[in-house]
Coordinates of C-alpha atoms in Angstrom, one line a residue:
Chain A
M13 CA 70.3 -72.1 -7.8
R14 CA 69.5 -68.5 -7.4
R15 CA 66.0 -68.2 -5.9
L16 CA 63.8 -65.1 -6.2
R17 CA 62.4 -63.8 -2.9
T18 CA 58.8 -63.7 -3.7
A19 CA 55.7 -62.2 -2.1
V20 CA 52.0 -62.8 -2.8
V21 CA 49.7 -59.8 -2.5
G22 CA 46.1 -60.8 -2.0
C23 CA 45.2 -64.1 -0.3
G24 CA 41.9 -64.8 -2.1
A25 CA 40.9 -68.0 -3.7
V26 CA 43.2 -67.7 -6.8
S27 CA 46.3 -67.2 -4.5
E28 CA 45.3 -69.9 -2.1
I29 CA 44.5 -72.6 -4.7
Y30 CA 47.0 -71.7 -7.4
H31 CA 49.6 -69.0 -6.8
L32 CA 50.8 -70.0 -3.3
P33 CA 51.1 -73.7 -4.2
A34 CA 52.9 -72.7 -7.4
V35 CA 55.4 -70.6 -5.4
A36 CA 56.0 -73.6 -3.2
R37 CA 56.6 -75.9 -6.1
V38 CA 58.8 -73.7 -8.4
P39 CA 62.4 -74.3 -7.2
A40 CA 63.5 -70.8 -8.3
A41 CA 60.9 -69.1 -6.1
E42 CA 61.1 -68.6 -2.4
L43 CA 58.0 -67.4 -0.6
V44 CA 59.0 -64.8 2.0
A45 CA 55.9 -62.7 2.5
V46 CA 52.2 -62.5 2.0
A47 CA 49.9 -59.5 2.2
D48 CA 46.2 -59.2 2.6
T49 CA 43.9 -56.6 3.9
D50 CA 42.6 -59.3 6.2
L51 CA 45.6 -59.8 8.4
D52 CA 44.3 -63.0 9.9
R53 CA 44.0 -64.5 6.5
A54 CA 47.5 -63.3 5.6
R55 CA 48.9 -64.9 8.7
A56 CA 47.1 -68.2 8.0
A57 CA 48.4 -68.3 4.5
A58 CA 51.9 -67.5 5.7
A59 CA 51.7 -70.3 8.2
R60 CA 50.4 -72.8 5.7
F61 CA 52.8 -72.0 2.9
G62 CA 55.9 -71.1 4.9
A63 CA 56.2 -67.4 4.5
T64 CA 58.0 -65.6 7.4
V65 CA 56.2 -62.3 7.0
A66 CA 52.4 -61.6 6.9
V67 CA 51.2 -58.0 6.5
A68 CA 47.9 -56.2 6.0
D69 CA 49.3 -53.6 3.6
Y70 CA 51.4 -54.4 0.6
R71 CA 53.4 -51.2 1.3
E72 CA 54.8 -53.0 4.4
L73 CA 56.3 -55.8 2.5
P74 CA 60.0 -56.3 3.4
D75 CA 62.5 -54.4 1.3
D76 CA 64.3 -57.5 0.2
V77 CA 61.2 -58.9 -1.6
E78 CA 62.4 -59.2 -5.2
A79 CA 59.2 -60.2 -6.9
A80 CA 55.5 -60.1 -6.1
I81 CA 52.4 -61.8 -7.4
V82 CA 49.5 -59.3 -7.4
A83 CA 46.2 -61.2 -7.0
T84 CA 43.8 -58.6 -5.6
S85 CA 40.6 -57.3 -7.0
N86 CA 40.9 -56.1 -10.6
A87 CA 40.6 -52.4 -10.1
S88 CA 43.4 -52.3 -7.5
H89 CA 46.0 -54.0 -9.8
A90 CA 47.3 -50.8 -11.3
E91 CA 47.9 -48.9 -8.1
I92 CA 49.6 -51.8 -6.3
A93 CA 51.7 -52.9 -9.3
C94 CA 52.9 -49.3 -9.9
A95 CA 53.9 -48.9 -6.3
L96 CA 55.8 -52.2 -6.2
L97 CA 57.5 -51.5 -9.5
A98 CA 58.5 -48.1 -8.2
R99 CA 60.3 -49.7 -5.3
G100 CA 62.1 -52.2 -7.7
T101 CA 60.0 -55.2 -7.2
H102 CA 59.2 -57.4 -10.2
V103 CA 55.4 -57.9 -10.6
L104 CA 53.4 -60.8 -11.9
C105 CA 50.0 -59.3 -12.1
E106 CA 46.8 -61.3 -12.2
K107 CA 44.5 -60.8 -15.2
P108 CA 43.0 -58.4 -16.1
M109 CA 46.3 -56.5 -15.6
A110 CA 44.3 -53.3 -15.4
T111 CA 40.7 -52.3 -16.0
T112 CA 41.6 -49.7 -18.6
A113 CA 44.3 -49.5 -21.3
A114 CA 45.5 -46.3 -19.9
D115 CA 46.1 -47.9 -16.5
A116 CA 48.0 -50.7 -18.3
E117 CA 50.2 -48.3 -20.1
R118 CA 50.8 -46.5 -16.8
M119 CA 52.0 -49.8 -15.3
I120 CA 54.2 -50.6 -18.3
A121 CA 55.7 -47.1 -18.1
A122 CA 56.4 -47.7 -14.4
A123 CA 58.2 -50.8 -15.2
G124 CA 60.1 -49.0 -18.0
R125 CA 61.3 -46.4 -15.5
G126 CA 63.3 -48.8 -13.3
K127 CA 64.8 -52.2 -13.5
A128 CA 61.7 -54.1 -12.2
R129 CA 59.7 -56.0 -14.8
L130 CA 56.0 -56.5 -15.2
M131 CA 54.1 -59.5 -16.7
A132 CA 50.4 -60.1 -16.9
A133 CA 49.3 -63.4 -15.6
H134 CA 47.5 -64.8 -18.6
C135 CA 47.8 -68.3 -17.2
R136 CA 45.9 -70.1 -20.0
R137 CA 48.8 -69.5 -22.4
F138 CA 50.8 -71.7 -20.1
N139 CA 48.5 -74.7 -20.4
P140 CA 50.4 -77.2 -22.5
N141 CA 47.4 -77.9 -24.6
V142 CA 46.9 -74.3 -25.5
A143 CA 50.6 -73.8 -26.1
A144 CA 50.5 -76.9 -28.4
L145 CA 47.6 -75.5 -30.3
R146 CA 49.5 -72.3 -30.9
A147 CA 52.5 -74.2 -32.0
L148 CA 50.4 -75.9 -34.7
V149 CA 49.2 -72.5 -35.8
Q150 CA 52.7 -71.0 -35.9
R151 CA 54.0 -74.0 -37.8
G152 CA 51.4 -73.5 -40.5
V153 CA 49.8 -77.0 -39.9
L154 CA 46.4 -75.4 -40.1
G155 CA 47.3 -73.1 -43.0
D156 CA 46.0 -69.5 -42.8
V157 CA 43.9 -68.9 -39.8
R158 CA 40.2 -68.2 -40.7
T159 CA 38.3 -68.5 -37.4
I160 CA 39.2 -68.6 -33.8
S161 CA 36.3 -69.5 -31.5
A162 CA 36.5 -69.8 -27.7
A163 CA 34.1 -69.9 -24.8
L164 CA 34.5 -69.7 -21.1
G165 CA 32.3 -69.4 -18.1
G166 CA 29.8 -71.1 -15.9
K167 CA 27.2 -70.2 -13.3
Y168 CA 28.6 -67.4 -11.1
G169 CA 29.8 -68.8 -7.8
A170 CA 30.5 -72.3 -9.2
W171 CA 34.2 -71.7 -8.8
P172 CA 35.9 -70.9 -5.5
Q173 CA 36.1 -67.2 -4.6
R174 CA 36.6 -65.4 -1.3
T175 CA 34.9 -62.1 -2.0
D176 CA 32.1 -61.0 -4.3
F177 CA 34.1 -58.3 -6.1
R178 CA 33.3 -59.6 -9.5
R179 CA 29.7 -58.4 -9.1
Q180 CA 30.8 -54.9 -8.4
R181 CA 31.7 -52.8 -11.3
S182 CA 33.9 -50.4 -9.2
L183 CA 36.1 -53.3 -8.1
A184 CA 36.0 -55.6 -11.1
G185 CA 36.2 -52.9 -13.8
G186 CA 33.2 -54.3 -15.6
G187 CA 31.4 -57.6 -15.8
V188 CA 32.1 -61.0 -17.3
L189 CA 33.9 -59.6 -20.3
V190 CA 36.7 -57.9 -18.4
D191 CA 37.0 -60.7 -15.8
I192 CA 36.7 -63.9 -17.8
G193 CA 36.5 -62.6 -21.4
T194 CA 40.0 -61.1 -21.0
H195 CA 41.3 -64.7 -21.2
L196 CA 39.6 -65.3 -24.5
I197 CA 40.6 -62.0 -26.0
D198 CA 44.2 -62.6 -24.9
L199 CA 44.1 -66.1 -26.5
A200 CA 42.5 -64.7 -29.7
L201 CA 45.2 -62.0 -30.1
W202 CA 47.9 -64.5 -29.3
L203 CA 46.7 -67.0 -31.8
G204 CA 45.6 -64.6 -34.5
A205 CA 47.3 -61.2 -34.6
E206 CA 48.2 -58.7 -32.1
S207 CA 45.6 -56.2 -33.1
A208 CA 41.9 -56.7 -34.0
V209 CA 38.8 -54.6 -34.3
V210 CA 35.5 -55.3 -32.6
E211 CA 33.0 -56.3 -35.2
S212 CA 30.2 -57.0 -32.9
Y213 CA 29.5 -57.1 -29.2
V214 CA 26.4 -58.4 -27.5
A215 CA 26.0 -58.3 -23.8
A216 CA 23.2 -59.0 -21.3
D217 CA 22.8 -58.2 -17.6
A218 CA 20.7 -61.3 -17.1
L219 CA 21.2 -61.3 -13.3
G220 CA 20.5 -57.6 -12.8
W221 CA 23.8 -56.8 -11.1
G222 CA 24.5 -53.7 -13.2
I223 CA 27.3 -55.5 -15.1
E224 CA 27.2 -57.7 -18.2
C225 CA 26.8 -61.3 -17.1
D226 CA 26.8 -62.8 -20.7
A227 CA 28.9 -61.4 -23.4
D228 CA 29.6 -62.4 -27.0
V229 CA 32.3 -60.6 -29.0
T230 CA 33.3 -60.9 -32.6
L231 CA 36.8 -59.6 -33.5
R232 CA 38.1 -59.1 -37.0
F233 CA 41.8 -59.2 -37.7
A234 CA 43.6 -57.3 -40.4
G235 CA 43.8 -60.4 -42.6
G236 CA 40.1 -60.9 -42.5
E237 CA 40.1 -63.8 -40.0
R238 CA 37.6 -63.6 -37.1
A239 CA 37.4 -64.5 -33.5
L240 CA 34.1 -65.5 -32.0
L241 CA 34.3 -65.3 -28.2
S242 CA 31.6 -66.1 -25.7
C243 CA 31.7 -65.8 -21.9
S244 CA 29.1 -66.2 -19.2
Y245 CA 28.3 -65.9 -15.5
T246 CA 24.9 -67.4 -16.0
H247 CA 25.3 -70.7 -17.7
A248 CA 27.9 -73.4 -18.4
V249 CA 29.5 -73.0 -21.8
N250 CA 31.6 -75.6 -23.5
R251 CA 35.0 -74.1 -22.6
T252 CA 36.6 -74.9 -25.9
L253 CA 39.2 -73.2 -28.0
R254 CA 39.0 -74.0 -31.7
V255 CA 41.1 -72.6 -34.6
E256 CA 40.0 -73.2 -38.1
G257 CA 42.4 -72.6 -40.9
S258 CA 42.6 -73.0 -44.7
E259 CA 44.1 -76.4 -44.3
G260 CA 42.5 -77.8 -41.2
W261 CA 41.3 -77.2 -37.6
A262 CA 42.5 -77.9 -34.1
E263 CA 40.4 -77.9 -30.9
T264 CA 41.2 -78.2 -27.2
S265 CA 39.9 -77.0 -23.9
V266 CA 40.4 -73.5 -22.8
D267 CA 41.3 -75.1 -19.5
G268 CA 44.1 -77.6 -19.0
S269 CA 43.5 -80.7 -21.0
E270 CA 45.6 -83.7 -22.1
T271 CA 44.5 -83.6 -25.7
V272 CA 44.3 -81.4 -28.7
M273 CA 42.2 -82.6 -31.6
L274 CA 43.8 -81.9 -35.0
F275 CA 42.8 -82.3 -38.5
S276 CA 45.0 -81.0 -41.3
H277 CA 45.0 -81.7 -45.0
R278 CA 48.7 -80.9 -44.8
A279 CA 49.7 -83.3 -42.1
M280 CA 50.6 -86.7 -43.3
I281 CA 49.2 -88.3 -40.1
C282 CA 45.7 -87.1 -40.9
R283 CA 45.8 -88.2 -44.6
R284 CA 44.5 -91.7 -44.1
A285 CA 43.3 -91.6 -40.5
G286 CA 41.5 -88.3 -40.4
A287 CA 41.4 -86.2 -37.2
Q288 CA 43.9 -87.2 -34.5
A289 CA 44.1 -86.5 -30.8
L290 CA 47.5 -85.2 -29.8
R291 CA 48.2 -86.3 -26.3
L292 CA 50.0 -84.0 -23.8
T293 CA 51.2 -84.2 -20.3
E294 CA 49.0 -81.9 -18.2
A295 CA 50.9 -79.4 -16.2
D296 CA 49.9 -76.7 -13.7
P297 CA 49.8 -73.5 -15.8
Y298 CA 50.4 -71.4 -12.7
E299 CA 53.5 -73.3 -11.9
R300 CA 54.7 -73.0 -15.5
Q301 CA 53.8 -69.3 -15.6
L302 CA 55.7 -68.5 -12.4
A303 CA 58.7 -70.6 -13.6
H304 CA 58.7 -68.7 -16.9
F305 CA 58.4 -65.3 -15.1
I306 CA 61.3 -66.0 -12.8
K307 CA 63.5 -67.5 -15.5
A308 CA 62.9 -64.6 -17.8
I309 CA 63.9 -62.2 -15.0
L310 CA 67.0 -64.1 -14.0
E311 CA 68.1 -64.5 -17.6
D312 CA 66.9 -61.1 -18.8
A313 CA 64.8 -62.8 -21.4
P314 CA 61.5 -61.6 -22.9
F315 CA 58.2 -62.6 -21.3
I316 CA 55.8 -64.8 -23.2
V317 CA 53.0 -62.3 -22.3
R318 CA 54.1 -58.9 -23.7
G319 CA 52.8 -55.5 -22.4
E320 CA 51.6 -54.4 -25.9
E321 CA 49.5 -57.5 -26.2
V322 CA 47.8 -56.8 -22.8
V323 CA 47.1 -53.2 -23.9
A324 CA 45.7 -54.4 -27.2
G325 CA 43.4 -56.7 -25.3
L326 CA 42.2 -54.0 -22.9
R327 CA 41.5 -51.7 -25.9
V328 CA 39.2 -54.4 -27.3
I329 CA 37.3 -54.5 -24.0
E330 CA 37.1 -50.8 -23.8
D331 CA 35.8 -50.7 -27.4
C332 CA 33.1 -53.3 -26.4
Y333 CA 32.0 -51.2 -23.5
R334 CA 32.0 -48.0 -25.5
R335 CA 29.7 -49.7 -28.1
L336 CA 27.3 -50.6 -25.4
E337 CA 27.3 -47.1 -24.0
N338 CA 26.7 -45.6 -27.5
A339 CA 23.9 -48.0 -28.1
A340 CA 22.3 -47.1 -24.9
Chain B
M30 CA 37.7 -100.1 -53.0
G31 CA 39.4 -101.6 -56.0
E32 CA 42.4 -103.8 -56.6
T33 CA 45.8 -102.3 -56.3
T34 CA 48.6 -102.9 -58.7
V35 CA 51.9 -104.4 -57.7
H36 CA 54.6 -103.5 -60.2
W37 CA 57.3 -106.1 -60.4
R38 CA 60.8 -105.7 -61.9
R39 CA 63.7 -108.1 -62.2
G40 CA 67.3 -107.3 -62.7
E41 CA 69.5 -104.4 -61.6
L42 CA 68.1 -100.9 -61.9
R43 CA 70.1 -99.2 -64.6
D44 CA 70.3 -95.5 -65.1
D45 CA 69.5 -95.3 -68.8
G46 CA 69.1 -91.6 -68.7
N47 CA 65.4 -92.0 -69.3
G48 CA 64.4 -92.9 -65.8
G49 CA 63.8 -96.6 -66.6
W50 CA 61.5 -98.3 -64.2
W51 CA 60.9 -95.1 -62.2
R52 CA 59.5 -93.5 -65.4
E53 CA 57.2 -96.4 -65.9
L54 CA 56.0 -96.0 -62.3
A55 CA 55.5 -92.3 -62.8
D56 CA 53.6 -92.9 -66.0
A57 CA 51.4 -95.4 -64.1
G58 CA 50.6 -92.7 -61.6
A59 CA 52.3 -94.6 -58.8
L60 CA 54.9 -92.0 -57.9
P61 CA 53.6 -89.4 -55.4
R62 CA 53.0 -85.9 -56.8
G63 CA 53.5 -83.8 -53.7
P64 CA 56.1 -81.1 -53.7
R65 CA 58.3 -82.8 -51.1
T66 CA 59.1 -86.5 -50.9
V67 CA 60.7 -88.3 -47.9
V68 CA 62.3 -91.6 -48.7
H69 CA 62.4 -93.9 -45.7
L70 CA 65.2 -96.4 -45.6
P71 CA 64.6 -98.8 -42.7
A72 CA 67.7 -100.1 -40.8
R73 CA 66.5 -103.7 -40.9
L74 CA 67.4 -105.7 -44.0
R75 CA 69.2 -102.6 -45.4
T76 CA 71.1 -104.6 -48.0
P77 CA 73.2 -103.2 -50.8
V78 CA 70.2 -103.8 -53.2
V79 CA 68.0 -101.6 -51.0
V80 CA 70.6 -98.8 -50.8
A81 CA 71.1 -98.9 -54.6
T82 CA 67.4 -98.8 -55.2
M83 CA 67.1 -95.8 -52.9
Q84 CA 69.9 -94.0 -54.6
S85 CA 68.5 -94.7 -58.1
L86 CA 65.1 -93.4 -57.0
V87 CA 66.5 -90.3 -55.4
R88 CA 68.5 -89.5 -58.5
F89 CA 65.4 -89.9 -60.6
L90 CA 63.2 -87.8 -58.3
R91 CA 65.7 -85.0 -58.2
R92 CA 66.7 -85.0 -61.8
D93 CA 63.7 -86.0 -63.8
H94 CA 60.8 -85.5 -61.4
A95 CA 61.9 -82.1 -60.0
R96 CA 61.0 -83.0 -56.5
A97 CA 62.6 -81.9 -53.2
V98 CA 63.8 -85.2 -51.7
A99 CA 64.9 -86.1 -48.2
V100 CA 66.0 -89.4 -46.8
I101 CA 65.1 -90.6 -43.4
A102 CA 67.4 -93.4 -42.3
R103 CA 68.8 -94.3 -38.9
G104 CA 72.5 -94.9 -38.9
F105 CA 73.1 -93.8 -42.4
G106 CA 75.6 -91.3 -43.9
A107 CA 74.4 -88.2 -45.7
D108 CA 77.1 -88.9 -48.4
A109 CA 75.2 -92.0 -49.4
C110 CA 71.9 -90.2 -50.0
A111 CA 72.6 -89.3 -53.7
G112 CA 72.5 -85.6 -52.9
A113 CA 69.2 -85.7 -50.9
E114 CA 69.0 -84.1 -47.5
L115 CA 69.3 -86.6 -44.6
L116 CA 66.7 -86.0 -42.0
P117 CA 67.5 -86.8 -38.4
Y118 CA 65.7 -89.8 -37.0
S119 CA 65.2 -88.0 -33.7
I120 CA 61.8 -87.6 -32.2
V121 CA 62.9 -85.0 -29.7
G122 CA 60.0 -82.6 -29.2
A123 CA 57.7 -85.0 -31.1
S124 CA 54.0 -84.9 -30.5
L125 CA 52.3 -87.8 -28.9
V126 CA 49.3 -89.0 -31.0
E127 CA 46.7 -90.9 -29.2
S128 CA 46.4 -94.5 -30.3
P129 CA 43.8 -97.1 -29.5
R130 CA 46.6 -99.7 -29.2
L131 CA 49.6 -98.0 -27.8
W132 CA 49.8 -96.3 -24.4
P133 CA 50.3 -93.4 -23.8
G134 CA 50.4 -92.8 -27.5
T135 CA 52.7 -92.7 -30.6
P136 CA 55.5 -90.2 -30.7
I137 CA 55.3 -88.5 -34.1
A138 CA 58.2 -86.4 -35.4
D139 CA 57.5 -82.9 -36.7
V140 CA 58.1 -83.8 -40.3
W141 CA 54.9 -85.9 -40.4
F142 CA 52.8 -82.8 -39.7
E143 CA 54.1 -81.4 -42.9
P144 CA 52.7 -81.9 -46.4
V145 CA 55.2 -84.6 -47.5
S146 CA 54.9 -87.7 -49.5
L147 CA 56.5 -90.9 -48.2
I148 CA 58.2 -93.6 -50.1
T149 CA 59.4 -96.6 -48.1
I150 CA 62.1 -98.8 -49.6
A151 CA 62.5 -102.0 -47.6
G152 CA 64.4 -105.2 -47.8
A153 CA 62.2 -108.3 -47.4
G154 CA 63.0 -111.4 -45.4
P155 CA 61.7 -114.0 -42.9
D156 CA 60.9 -112.7 -39.4
P157 CA 59.4 -114.7 -36.5
R158 CA 57.1 -111.7 -35.6
Y159 CA 55.7 -110.9 -39.0
R160 CA 56.4 -114.2 -40.8
I161 CA 57.6 -111.9 -43.7
A162 CA 59.2 -108.7 -42.8
G163 CA 58.1 -106.5 -45.7
V164 CA 57.0 -102.9 -46.0
L165 CA 54.5 -102.9 -43.1
A166 CA 57.1 -104.1 -40.7
A167 CA 59.7 -101.7 -42.1
N168 CA 57.5 -98.7 -41.6
A169 CA 56.9 -99.6 -38.0
E170 CA 60.5 -98.5 -37.5
L171 CA 59.3 -94.9 -37.8
L172 CA 57.4 -95.5 -34.5
S173 CA 60.0 -97.6 -32.9
S174 CA 60.2 -95.2 -29.8
A175 CA 56.6 -96.1 -29.0
A176 CA 55.9 -98.9 -26.5
G177 CA 53.8 -101.8 -27.7
L178 CA 53.6 -105.0 -29.5
D179 CA 55.3 -105.1 -32.9
L180 CA 52.0 -105.8 -34.7
D181 CA 50.4 -102.8 -33.0
L182 CA 53.3 -100.6 -34.0
A183 CA 53.0 -101.8 -37.6
L184 CA 49.2 -101.1 -37.4
E185 CA 49.8 -97.6 -36.1
A186 CA 52.5 -96.9 -38.7
H187 CA 50.0 -98.1 -41.4
R188 CA 47.3 -95.9 -39.9
L189 CA 49.3 -92.8 -39.5
L190 CA 52.2 -93.1 -41.9
A191 CA 51.2 -95.4 -44.7
P192 CA 53.7 -94.7 -47.5
D193 CA 52.4 -93.2 -50.7
L194 CA 54.6 -95.7 -52.5
A195 CA 55.9 -98.9 -51.0
I196 CA 58.9 -100.6 -52.5
A197 CA 60.4 -103.9 -51.5
C198 CA 63.5 -105.3 -53.0
G199 CA 66.0 -108.1 -52.6
S200 CA 67.9 -110.8 -54.5
V201 CA 67.2 -114.4 -55.1
G202 CA 69.7 -116.7 -56.7
G203 CA 71.9 -113.8 -57.5
D204 CA 69.1 -112.0 -59.4
T205 CA 67.8 -108.7 -57.9
W206 CA 64.1 -107.9 -57.9
Q207 CA 61.9 -105.0 -57.0
A208 CA 58.2 -104.7 -56.3
A209 CA 56.3 -101.4 -55.8
S210 CA 52.8 -100.6 -55.0
T211 CA 50.8 -97.6 -53.7
S212 CA 49.4 -100.0 -51.1
D213 CA 51.7 -101.2 -48.3
V214 CA 49.2 -104.0 -47.5
G215 CA 49.0 -105.0 -51.1
L216 CA 52.7 -105.2 -51.5
D217 CA 53.2 -107.4 -48.4
R218 CA 50.4 -109.7 -49.6
A219 CA 52.1 -109.9 -53.0
L220 CA 55.4 -110.9 -51.3
A221 CA 53.6 -113.6 -49.5
R222 CA 52.2 -115.0 -52.7
A223 CA 55.6 -114.9 -54.3
A224 CA 56.9 -116.8 -51.3
G225 CA 54.3 -119.4 -51.8
I226 CA 52.2 -118.9 -48.7
D227 CA 48.6 -117.7 -48.3
P228 CA 48.7 -113.9 -47.6
S229 CA 46.0 -114.2 -45.1
T230 CA 48.4 -116.2 -42.8
L231 CA 50.6 -113.1 -42.3
P232 CA 50.0 -112.0 -38.7
I233 CA 50.0 -108.4 -39.7
V234 CA 47.4 -108.9 -42.4
R235 CA 45.2 -110.7 -39.9
H236 CA 45.8 -107.9 -37.4
L237 CA 44.9 -105.1 -39.9
R238 CA 41.8 -107.0 -41.0
S239 CA 40.4 -106.8 -37.6
H240 CA 40.7 -103.0 -37.7
E241 CA 39.9 -102.0 -41.3
V242 CA 38.5 -103.2 -44.5
L243 CA 41.4 -104.3 -46.7
E244 CA 41.5 -104.0 -50.5
P245 CA 40.1 -107.2 -52.1
G246 CA 43.3 -108.1 -53.7
E247 CA 46.1 -106.9 -55.9
R248 CA 46.9 -107.2 -59.6
D249 CA 50.5 -107.9 -60.7
A250 CA 52.1 -105.9 -63.5
G251 CA 55.5 -105.7 -65.1
D252 CA 58.1 -108.5 -65.1
P253 CA 57.2 -112.1 -64.1
I254 CA 57.0 -112.6 -60.4
P255 CA 60.2 -114.1 -58.9
R256 CA 59.9 -117.2 -56.8
L257 CA 60.8 -115.9 -53.4
A258 CA 61.2 -119.3 -51.6
G259 CA 62.5 -118.9 -48.0
L260 CA 61.1 -115.4 -47.6
A261 CA 58.6 -116.5 -45.0
A262 CA 59.4 -117.8 -41.5
P263 CA 57.8 -121.1 -40.5
A264 CA 54.4 -120.7 -38.9
W265 CA 55.4 -122.4 -35.6
R266 CA 58.2 -119.9 -35.1
V267 CA 55.7 -117.1 -35.5
R268 CA 53.4 -118.6 -32.9
V269 CA 56.2 -119.0 -30.3
S270 CA 57.5 -115.5 -31.0
R271 CA 54.0 -113.9 -30.5
A272 CA 53.4 -115.7 -27.3
G273 CA 56.7 -114.4 -25.9
A274 CA 56.0 -110.9 -27.0
R275 CA 52.5 -111.0 -25.4
A276 CA 53.9 -112.1 -22.1
A277 CA 56.5 -109.4 -22.1
H278 CA 54.0 -106.8 -23.1
T279 CA 51.6 -107.8 -20.3
C280 CA 54.4 -107.2 -17.8
D281 CA 55.0 -103.8 -19.3
V282 CA 51.3 -102.9 -19.1
A283 CA 51.0 -104.0 -15.5
T284 CA 54.0 -101.9 -14.5
T285 CA 52.6 -98.8 -16.3
D286 CA 49.2 -99.3 -14.6
L287 CA 50.9 -99.5 -11.2
R288 CA 52.8 -96.3 -11.9
T289 CA 49.6 -94.5 -13.1
S290 CA 47.6 -95.6 -10.1
I291 CA 50.3 -94.3 -7.7
A292 CA 50.3 -90.9 -9.6
N293 CA 46.5 -90.7 -9.3
L294 CA 46.6 -91.4 -5.6
R295 CA 49.0 -88.5 -5.2
R296 CA 46.5 -86.1 -6.9
I297 CA 43.9 -86.8 -4.2
P298 CA 45.1 -84.2 -1.6
Q299 CA 45.0 -81.4 -4.2
F300 CA 41.6 -82.6 -5.4
V301 CA 40.2 -82.4 -1.9
A302 CA 41.8 -79.0 -1.3
R303 CA 40.2 -77.6 -4.4
R304 CA 36.8 -78.7 -3.3
S305 CA 37.0 -77.8 0.4
P306 CA 35.3 -74.8 1.8
P307 CA 37.6 -71.8 2.5
W308 CA 37.5 -72.2 6.3
L309 CA 38.9 -75.7 6.0
R310 CA 41.5 -74.7 3.4
L311 CA 43.0 -72.1 5.7
R312 CA 42.9 -73.8 9.0
G313 CA 44.4 -71.6 11.7
A314 CA 43.0 -68.3 10.3
G315 CA 42.9 -65.9 13.1
A316 CA 45.3 -67.8 15.2

């Protein structure tokens, strides 16, 4: 089996807990190098996960690296990804792929100029429960989509993180909306339609960090359907993803979960017994994401996460921020 | 919850150009009205009478009732489906539906997520597991890939895939008979009465009664009820069969539990790693 020589750029919590173990588990990936501005950390990660090269600067990655996972602070994604794409390295870039739509377009253009390809790491699409929910929508089991609601977040610091970049607008590109809300916006556009307009945006800097720490967005799609999205750094939210359609509803966790609850007037299985729990085998979304990324590269197949979708999501975020500025 | 009606008919189904018995059932509101009907033809007790009944029904539905009809039948030729589409029996890519009685769940084929009506046409006969294998037992074939006791499979099939119209048929003393009802339970109970046994002694009826409130009874309509002597297996054979099935199932459950326990133990290192402080996760940093 052909294995893609892979590097990981940025050895923070997301790499250490998810990306590096995923590289180790995906048979088509071979970890050859890691990069981190903290060279000691890069060396430790290399030793632990079996990379032969550890560097402090991504520009020093060996020439034979074929693919790289970029998992650095949000605002650095565009610069790093463009440089890697320019040297012919395929890039799987952590979310948000960029902090502005213009940067995202620049990255897509950089990929278009050469043979290297770019995919945004919207890992939640790769949770089997989320994929199953989308399959129900696509198959029309729920009828016409009317409302998508999703929430994500928790007390800041409740999840592992190495640096505090999310509190700094210059590094994060914004607050909770761009960092966590980007997941929800991506899922809404994936489940609903590729383009939507912001109907309302409410945000609060409850922690006084100069960024929004709570954000609620309502999107309206061309067909009139709505997405109600809520994300927070201040309190635990229910972390659910729910789609209501003309014929039924389905609900699951935004995180990995072994079940999707379904009720559909159309489905025979709900006719007598009402709502049913569809049971899935939980799988690591990072592993599935990386396996898909590499397979698509090796087979020259399309990515599940398309560049246009990412740009559309970033436009939504920009529109939200613009509304807030205008209101101020 | 009122009584359900069981429509009886004796003699061969003849195509009189007017729909015959099927027209009567349609007029009585027993035929499903959905745009697409799936006719389930179980493999067990698939006698020539059962096949002929299916073909007659399919012809009526397509010609007189203007319905899209598909047949789902394991090991059956498309050419015998009277022009209806033959659906594959495969559950590849099926969704697993959580079940209180079946672990890890019940594989449900994609077609059952669609707005279809289901008609099950079953042969009836003695069976040591069900005493009488009627429609409830026949419909359990739709879930045959699930692991569990037969009665649990039948319960799940009744819960998730109860037919809109249940039809049982057979022949006794050279005379054919058919019975139809919108209630699968009602039809099986009617078969028990016709066989001369108390319907409440059917294991599946007892099993269902512990999970849901059953209809109080059923009303017979149509031709006189045939005497279906020999349709029920002796009660002692049912007891022996159930004891054997329970023992085998207990072994299966113990094996599954063991496998699950081992899988859970393997998750512990990752669980610990996720909750460890960074300095512990990257031991050797700075070395």
